[in-house]
């Protein structure tokens, strides 16, 4: 795996000094203040598009690359309509060969050195984020570019949550973090200082779980850095709605569908279970989402003909389940059980909507090596790897499974964490790990409700301290679905 080094940054910087002609913006010279456009209220210098570099948080998958490229072209076309020079628009996955750039901090040194010599702001967008350039420039003109600014739409936790490592447990609402879908921005002074800090002070946690929160924590620097400044014009409303007219940013769509859903028969479902949970978790699966599967098998440590289960000849482990997962991959790849182009691997305490999954999969090409789910990261500040977290459900195209097995990937132990081992394997093979925010490793209570409300979630995980059937009915069931009796399900077993 290749990745830029600090040495490359030095070379770039030295070379750029030889040819760099300083502009007013780069010098931050008050004598260079430009008058605002007629009717524009400003509180600082006027900002034009040359002062902003747009970074689209793109992914290395053909579907996501096309979406990001569409956003890039829209920004450039809009720049022409406001009669300004074309801004720099960067697709994050193309910034370097390092696949961990999606976690932002590894990418900051290159972004700061390459663009903050001539720009004042770095504006981050997701593939769904639509920008109104005129409104955005008005917003940025309110803030002095000589200061450290962290701008975005504020999100807050109502209660401590595991996905944020129970941060601010006494008052979780006191800490604000940005809604990435609404876009967020940092001034170049903050970008430069944070980029320097990344080199000697990586994030305290090796895990990247919820990037929005973790970026805000790192920038805040335990009170030494800036907190998020809420910008009302950074919006999560749908583009084209009446409420979005005042906005600098809006959302293109909340849905992920690209035509007819994948057929039921196109998804083979593998449920990992064990004897301990045959009478506890398996009945919940049968009562809720099993009926939406055309082809499904339960993999356990014992044969239970009433469920029924399949024993793969693998010893059961308390955690990790790496050998079991690789046995599932081999069984799927053999073609003896199914010829389906897609494999879904879930835990027995995963709640999932298969109809929504099939709608999502219509966006992806099964002839590519696709691995999709909720993406986490491990050690990304030091050449780590990304992985699909298992509890939310791991989806692989048949091509991806074949590549994983052909690549010689294996478990260092039977109880190694299967999702992380697969992530290391995909990274080694140069295959992308694709993120969808519709998959969830935790329970609905662990996420901000306003984010869930604009989704059609695909999955949640864990039965702890919830009523799983009620959670499924509220968040995952289709309108025409009705629950069956749990008592009836137990009798079937």
Short mmCIF file of N, CA, C and O in Angstrom, two decimals, residues 33 36 40-46 138-144:
data_model
loop_
_atom_site.label_atom_id
_atom_site.label_comp_id
_atom_site.label_asym_id
_atom_site.label_seq_id
_atom_site.Cartn_x
_atom_site.Cartn_y
_atom_site.Cartn_z
N UNK A 33 -8.29 44.05 1.00
CA UNK A 33 -9.72 43.81 1.16
C UNK A 33 -10.46 44.18 -0.12
O UNK A 33 -10.20 45.21 -0.72
N UNK A 36 -17.56 44.14 -1.02
CA UNK A 36 -18.59 43.12 -1.24
C UNK A 36 -19.42 43.45 -2.47
O UNK A 36 -19.46 44.58 -2.92
N UNK A 40 -24.62 42.61 -0.59
CA UNK A 40 -24.06 41.54 0.22
C UNK A 40 -23.56 42.10 1.54
O UNK A 40 -22.70 42.98 1.55
N UNK A 41 -24.10 41.61 2.63
CA UNK A 41 -23.67 42.05 3.96
C UNK A 41 -22.50 41.20 4.41
O UNK A 41 -22.56 39.97 4.40
N UNK A 42 -21.39 41.83 4.76
CA UNK A 42 -20.21 41.08 5.18
C UNK A 42 -19.71 41.62 6.51
O UNK A 42 -19.96 42.75 6.88
N UNK A 43 -18.98 40.75 7.20
CA UNK A 43 -18.37 41.12 8.47
C UNK A 43 -16.85 40.95 8.40
O UNK A 43 -16.17 41.11 9.38
N UNK A 44 -16.33 40.63 7.26
CA UNK A 44 -14.90 40.46 7.06
C UNK A 44 -14.57 40.76 5.63
O UNK A 44 -15.23 41.57 4.99
N UNK A 45 -13.56 40.10 5.10
CA UNK A 45 -13.22 40.31 3.71
C UNK A 45 -14.20 39.56 2.80
O UNK A 45 -14.78 38.56 3.20
N UNK A 46 -14.36 40.06 1.60
CA UNK A 46 -15.20 39.36 0.64
C UNK A 46 -14.46 38.11 0.16
O UNK A 46 -13.27 38.13 -0.08
N UNK A 138 -21.36 34.29 0.64
CA UNK A 138 -21.88 35.25 1.61
C UNK A 138 -21.63 34.77 3.04
O UNK A 138 -21.24 35.56 3.91
N UNK A 139 -21.82 33.49 3.27
CA UNK A 139 -21.60 32.94 4.61
C UNK A 139 -20.13 33.07 5.00
O UNK A 139 -19.79 33.57 6.09
N UNK A 140 -19.24 32.63 4.14
CA UNK A 140 -17.82 32.64 4.48
C UNK A 140 -17.28 34.06 4.66
O UNK A 140 -16.31 34.27 5.39
N UNK A 141 -17.91 35.02 3.99
CA UNK A 141 -17.47 36.40 4.13
C UNK A 141 -17.73 36.97 5.52
O UNK A 141 -17.22 38.04 5.86
N UNK A 142 -18.50 36.27 6.32
CA UNK A 142 -18.77 36.74 7.68
C UNK A 142 -17.65 36.39 8.65
O UNK A 142 -17.65 36.85 9.79
N UNK A 143 -16.70 35.58 8.22
CA UNK A 143 -15.68 35.07 9.13
C UNK A 143 -14.29 35.47 8.65
O UNK A 143 -13.97 35.31 7.47
N UNK A 144 -13.47 35.95 9.56
CA UNK A 144 -12.11 36.35 9.20
C UNK A 144 -11.28 35.12 8.86
O UNK A 144 -11.13 34.21 9.68
#
